[in-house]
Short mmCIF file of C-alpha atoms in Angstrom, two decimals:
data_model
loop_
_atom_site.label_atom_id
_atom_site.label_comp_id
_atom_site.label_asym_id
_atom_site.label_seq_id
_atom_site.Cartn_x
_atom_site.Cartn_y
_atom_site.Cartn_z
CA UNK A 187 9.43 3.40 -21.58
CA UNK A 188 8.48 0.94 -18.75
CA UNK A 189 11.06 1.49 -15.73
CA UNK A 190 12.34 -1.30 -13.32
CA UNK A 191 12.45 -0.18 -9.75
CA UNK A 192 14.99 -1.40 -7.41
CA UNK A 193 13.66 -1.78 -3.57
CA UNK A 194 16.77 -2.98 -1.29
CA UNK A 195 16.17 -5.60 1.52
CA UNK A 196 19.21 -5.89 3.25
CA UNK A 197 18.24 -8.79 5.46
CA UNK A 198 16.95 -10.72 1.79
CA UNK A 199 20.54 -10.17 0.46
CA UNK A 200 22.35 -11.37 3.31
CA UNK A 201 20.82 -14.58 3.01
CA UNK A 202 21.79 -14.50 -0.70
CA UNK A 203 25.67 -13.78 -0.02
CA UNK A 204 25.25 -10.49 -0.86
CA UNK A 205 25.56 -6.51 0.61
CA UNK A 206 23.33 -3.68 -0.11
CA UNK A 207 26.20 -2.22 -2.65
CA UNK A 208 26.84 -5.15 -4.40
CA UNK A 209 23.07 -5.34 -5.34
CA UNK A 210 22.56 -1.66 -6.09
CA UNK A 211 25.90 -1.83 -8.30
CA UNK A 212 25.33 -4.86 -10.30
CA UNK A 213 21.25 -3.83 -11.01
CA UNK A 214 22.63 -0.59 -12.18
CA UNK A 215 24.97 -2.48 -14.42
CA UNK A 216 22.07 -4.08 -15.85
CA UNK A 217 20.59 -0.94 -16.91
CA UNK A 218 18.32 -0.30 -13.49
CA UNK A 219 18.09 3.26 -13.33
CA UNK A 220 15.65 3.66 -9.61
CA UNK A 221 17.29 2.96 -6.47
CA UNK A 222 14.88 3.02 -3.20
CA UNK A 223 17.33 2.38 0.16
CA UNK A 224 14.47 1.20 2.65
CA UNK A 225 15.98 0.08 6.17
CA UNK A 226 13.91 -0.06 9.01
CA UNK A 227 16.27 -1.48 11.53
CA UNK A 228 19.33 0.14 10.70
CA UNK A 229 21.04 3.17 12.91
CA UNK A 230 20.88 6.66 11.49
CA UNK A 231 24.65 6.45 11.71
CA UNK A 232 24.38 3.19 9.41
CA UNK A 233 21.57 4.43 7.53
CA UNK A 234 23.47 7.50 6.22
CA UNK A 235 26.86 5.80 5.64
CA UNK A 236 25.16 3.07 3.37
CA UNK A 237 22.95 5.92 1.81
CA UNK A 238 26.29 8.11 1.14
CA UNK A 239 27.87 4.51 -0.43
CA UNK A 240 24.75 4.00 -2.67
CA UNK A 241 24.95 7.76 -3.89
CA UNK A 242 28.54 7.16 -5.45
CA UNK A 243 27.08 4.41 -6.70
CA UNK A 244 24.14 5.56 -8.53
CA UNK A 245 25.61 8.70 -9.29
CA UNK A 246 28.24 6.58 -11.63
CA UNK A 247 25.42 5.03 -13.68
CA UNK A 248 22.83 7.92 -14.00
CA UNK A 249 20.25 6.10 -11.62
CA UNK A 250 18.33 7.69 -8.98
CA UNK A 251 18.56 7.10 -5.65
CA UNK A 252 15.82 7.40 -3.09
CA UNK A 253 15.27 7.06 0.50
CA UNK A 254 12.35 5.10 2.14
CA UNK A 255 10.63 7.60 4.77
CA UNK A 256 13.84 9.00 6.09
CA UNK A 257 14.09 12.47 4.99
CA UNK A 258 16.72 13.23 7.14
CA UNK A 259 18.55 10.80 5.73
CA UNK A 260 17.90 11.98 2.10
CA UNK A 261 19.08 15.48 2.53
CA UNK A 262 22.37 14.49 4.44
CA UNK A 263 22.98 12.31 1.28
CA UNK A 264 21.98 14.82 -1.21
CA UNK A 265 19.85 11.82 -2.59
CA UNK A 266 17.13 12.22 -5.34
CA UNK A 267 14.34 12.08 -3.96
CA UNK A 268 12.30 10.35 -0.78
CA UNK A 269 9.39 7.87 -0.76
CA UNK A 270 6.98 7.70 1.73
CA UNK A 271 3.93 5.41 2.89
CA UNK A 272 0.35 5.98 4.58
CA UNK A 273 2.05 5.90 7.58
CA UNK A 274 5.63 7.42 7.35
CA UNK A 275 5.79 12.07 7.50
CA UNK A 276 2.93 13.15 5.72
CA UNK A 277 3.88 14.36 1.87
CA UNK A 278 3.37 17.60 1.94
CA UNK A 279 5.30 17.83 4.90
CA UNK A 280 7.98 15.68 3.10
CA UNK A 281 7.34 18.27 0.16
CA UNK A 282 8.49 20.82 2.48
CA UNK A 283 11.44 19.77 3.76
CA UNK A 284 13.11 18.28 0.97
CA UNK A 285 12.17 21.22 -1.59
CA UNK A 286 11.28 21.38 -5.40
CA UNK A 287 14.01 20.13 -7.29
CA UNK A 288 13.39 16.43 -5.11
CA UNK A 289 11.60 13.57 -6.27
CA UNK A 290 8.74 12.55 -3.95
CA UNK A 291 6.93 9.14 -4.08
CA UNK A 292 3.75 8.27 -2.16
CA UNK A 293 2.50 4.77 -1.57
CA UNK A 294 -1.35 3.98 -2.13
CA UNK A 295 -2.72 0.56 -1.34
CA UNK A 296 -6.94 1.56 -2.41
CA UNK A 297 -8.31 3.80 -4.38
CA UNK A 298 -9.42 5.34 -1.11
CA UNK A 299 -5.84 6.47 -1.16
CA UNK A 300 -5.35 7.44 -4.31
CA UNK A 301 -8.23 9.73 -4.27
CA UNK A 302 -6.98 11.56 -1.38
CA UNK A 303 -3.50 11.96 -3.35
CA UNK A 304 -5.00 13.86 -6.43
CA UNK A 305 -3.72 16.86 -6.25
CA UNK A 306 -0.90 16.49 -3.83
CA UNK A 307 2.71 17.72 -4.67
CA UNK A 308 3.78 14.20 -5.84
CA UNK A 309 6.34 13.36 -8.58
CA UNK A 310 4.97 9.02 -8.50
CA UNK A 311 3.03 6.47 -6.89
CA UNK A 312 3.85 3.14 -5.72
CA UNK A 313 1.03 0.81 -6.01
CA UNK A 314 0.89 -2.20 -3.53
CA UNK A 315 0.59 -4.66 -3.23
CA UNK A 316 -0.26 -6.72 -6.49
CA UNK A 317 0.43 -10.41 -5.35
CA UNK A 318 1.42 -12.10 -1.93
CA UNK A 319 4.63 -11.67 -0.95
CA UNK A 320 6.95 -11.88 2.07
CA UNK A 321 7.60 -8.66 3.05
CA UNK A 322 3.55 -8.44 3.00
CA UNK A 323 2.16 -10.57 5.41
CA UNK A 324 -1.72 -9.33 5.20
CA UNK A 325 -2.90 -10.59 2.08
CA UNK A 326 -6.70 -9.36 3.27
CA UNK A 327 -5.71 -5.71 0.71
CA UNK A 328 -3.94 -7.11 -2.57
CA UNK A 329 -5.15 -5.56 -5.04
CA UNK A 330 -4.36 -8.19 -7.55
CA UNK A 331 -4.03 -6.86 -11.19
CA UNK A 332 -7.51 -5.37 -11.40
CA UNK A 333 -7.21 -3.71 -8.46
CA UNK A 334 -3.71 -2.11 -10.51
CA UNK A 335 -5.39 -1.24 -13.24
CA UNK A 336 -7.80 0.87 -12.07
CA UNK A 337 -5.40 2.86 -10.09
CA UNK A 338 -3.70 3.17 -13.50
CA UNK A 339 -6.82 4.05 -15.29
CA UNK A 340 -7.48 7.07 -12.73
CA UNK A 341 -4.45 8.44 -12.33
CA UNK A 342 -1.75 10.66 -14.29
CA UNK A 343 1.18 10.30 -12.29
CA UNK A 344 3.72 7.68 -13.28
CA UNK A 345 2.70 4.43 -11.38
CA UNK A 346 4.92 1.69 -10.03
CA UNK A 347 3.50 -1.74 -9.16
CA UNK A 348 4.98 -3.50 -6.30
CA UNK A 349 4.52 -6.38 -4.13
CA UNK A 350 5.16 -10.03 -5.61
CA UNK A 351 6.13 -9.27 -9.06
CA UNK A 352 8.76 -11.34 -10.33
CA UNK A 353 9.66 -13.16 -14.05
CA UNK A 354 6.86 -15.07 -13.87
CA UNK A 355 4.29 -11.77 -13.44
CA UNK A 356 5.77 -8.34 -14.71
CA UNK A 357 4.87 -8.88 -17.96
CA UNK A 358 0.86 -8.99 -16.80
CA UNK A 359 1.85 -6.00 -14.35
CA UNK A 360 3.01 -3.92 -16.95
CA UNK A 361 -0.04 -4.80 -19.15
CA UNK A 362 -2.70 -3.71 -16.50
CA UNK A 363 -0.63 0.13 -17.05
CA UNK A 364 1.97 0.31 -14.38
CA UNK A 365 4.42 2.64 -15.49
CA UNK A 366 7.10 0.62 -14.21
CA UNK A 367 7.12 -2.62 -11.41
CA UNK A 368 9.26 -2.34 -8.43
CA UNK A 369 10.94 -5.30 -7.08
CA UNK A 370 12.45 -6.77 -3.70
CA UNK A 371 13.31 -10.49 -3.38
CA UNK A 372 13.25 -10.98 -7.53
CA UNK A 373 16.40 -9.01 -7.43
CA UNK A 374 18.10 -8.95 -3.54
CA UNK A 375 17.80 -12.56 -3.52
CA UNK A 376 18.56 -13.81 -6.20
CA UNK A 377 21.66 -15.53 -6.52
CA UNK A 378 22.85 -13.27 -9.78
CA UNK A 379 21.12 -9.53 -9.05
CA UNK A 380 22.93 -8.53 -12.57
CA UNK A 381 21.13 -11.65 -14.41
CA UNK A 382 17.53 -11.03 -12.24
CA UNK A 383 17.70 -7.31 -13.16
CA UNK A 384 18.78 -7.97 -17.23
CA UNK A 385 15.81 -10.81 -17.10
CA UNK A 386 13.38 -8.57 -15.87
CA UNK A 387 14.13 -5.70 -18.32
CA UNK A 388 13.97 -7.51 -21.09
CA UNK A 389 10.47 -8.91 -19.84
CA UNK A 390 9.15 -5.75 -19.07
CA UNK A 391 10.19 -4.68 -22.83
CA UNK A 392 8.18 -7.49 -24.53
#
């Protein structure tokens, strides 16, 4: 079953009219069942409270909720799970700290990367980034839907595609294998996140 992945941006929804809850809650309420709370500017006071708001949240509607890089965040929260990039605590670190029974998520850009993941204590991958986008400002490493495919091809582990995708492109995401697609603007700024979300879906489905 493909999977739609919600990434929050709050800075994206503000510009919208809209909060980090609001989005999470009316995505859910579409049927989005993968939450990822990324804030890189935030306090950790901030940080947690929003987590700890997006937990009651997701807990209501079965989704999962999981924290960008911050594991301390994640384990005051009791969240799902954690993603982390190339750059963020290394996984098996992550792996750890956060224990068993926690979902971890690793980011891979090349298939440099993804080589040096097999075999690593990893529950998914998020594969970026597909198409240009503006939370992506070097454009010199898409890997364009080739580039997503072959990831797919060589790997086991459930794969979401991220970077760019929106209505116009998940359908050829999930076609080149992606388990799922995570999205960012497509749903935090768009001016109905319960209408972007249901859209996407039933795209994804087709």
């Amino acid at each position: 079953m493909s999977e739609l992945y919600l990434v929050t941006d709050t800075d994206m929804g503000c510009r919208a009219g809209h909060t980090v809850p609001y989005i999470v809650e009316e995505a859910c309420r579409a049927g989005v069942r993968w939450v990822q709370l990324r804030e890189k500017t935030a306090s950790t006071r901030a940080f947690v409270e929003l987590a700890g708001e997006l937990k009651r949240i997701t807990q209501m509607y079965g989704a999962r909720l999981i924290i960008n890089d911050r594991v301390d965040v994640a384990l005051a929260v009791d969240a799902d799970g954690v993603h982390v990039g190339q750059d963020d605590m290394p996984h098996h670190l992550v792996r750890k700290l956060i224990g068993l029974d926690k979902i971890l998520g690793l980011s891979v850009n090349n298939l440099t990367e993804l080589q040096e993941a097999k075999g690593a204590d990893i529950d998914y991958l998020g594969v970026a980034a597909i198409f240009p986008t503006a939370t992506k400002q070097d454009t010199s490493s898409l890997l364009g839907l080739e580039g997503l495919r072959e990831i797919c091809r060589q790997t086991r582990l459930p794969a979401f595609a991220i970077g760019g995708i929106n209505a116009g492109n998940i359908r050829d995401v999930m076609r080149a294998g992606a388990t799922g697609a995570a999205v960012v603007s497509a749903i935090c700024g768009h001016p109905s996140p319960y209408e972007a979300a249901r859209e996407l879906s039933l795209l994804m489905s087709e």
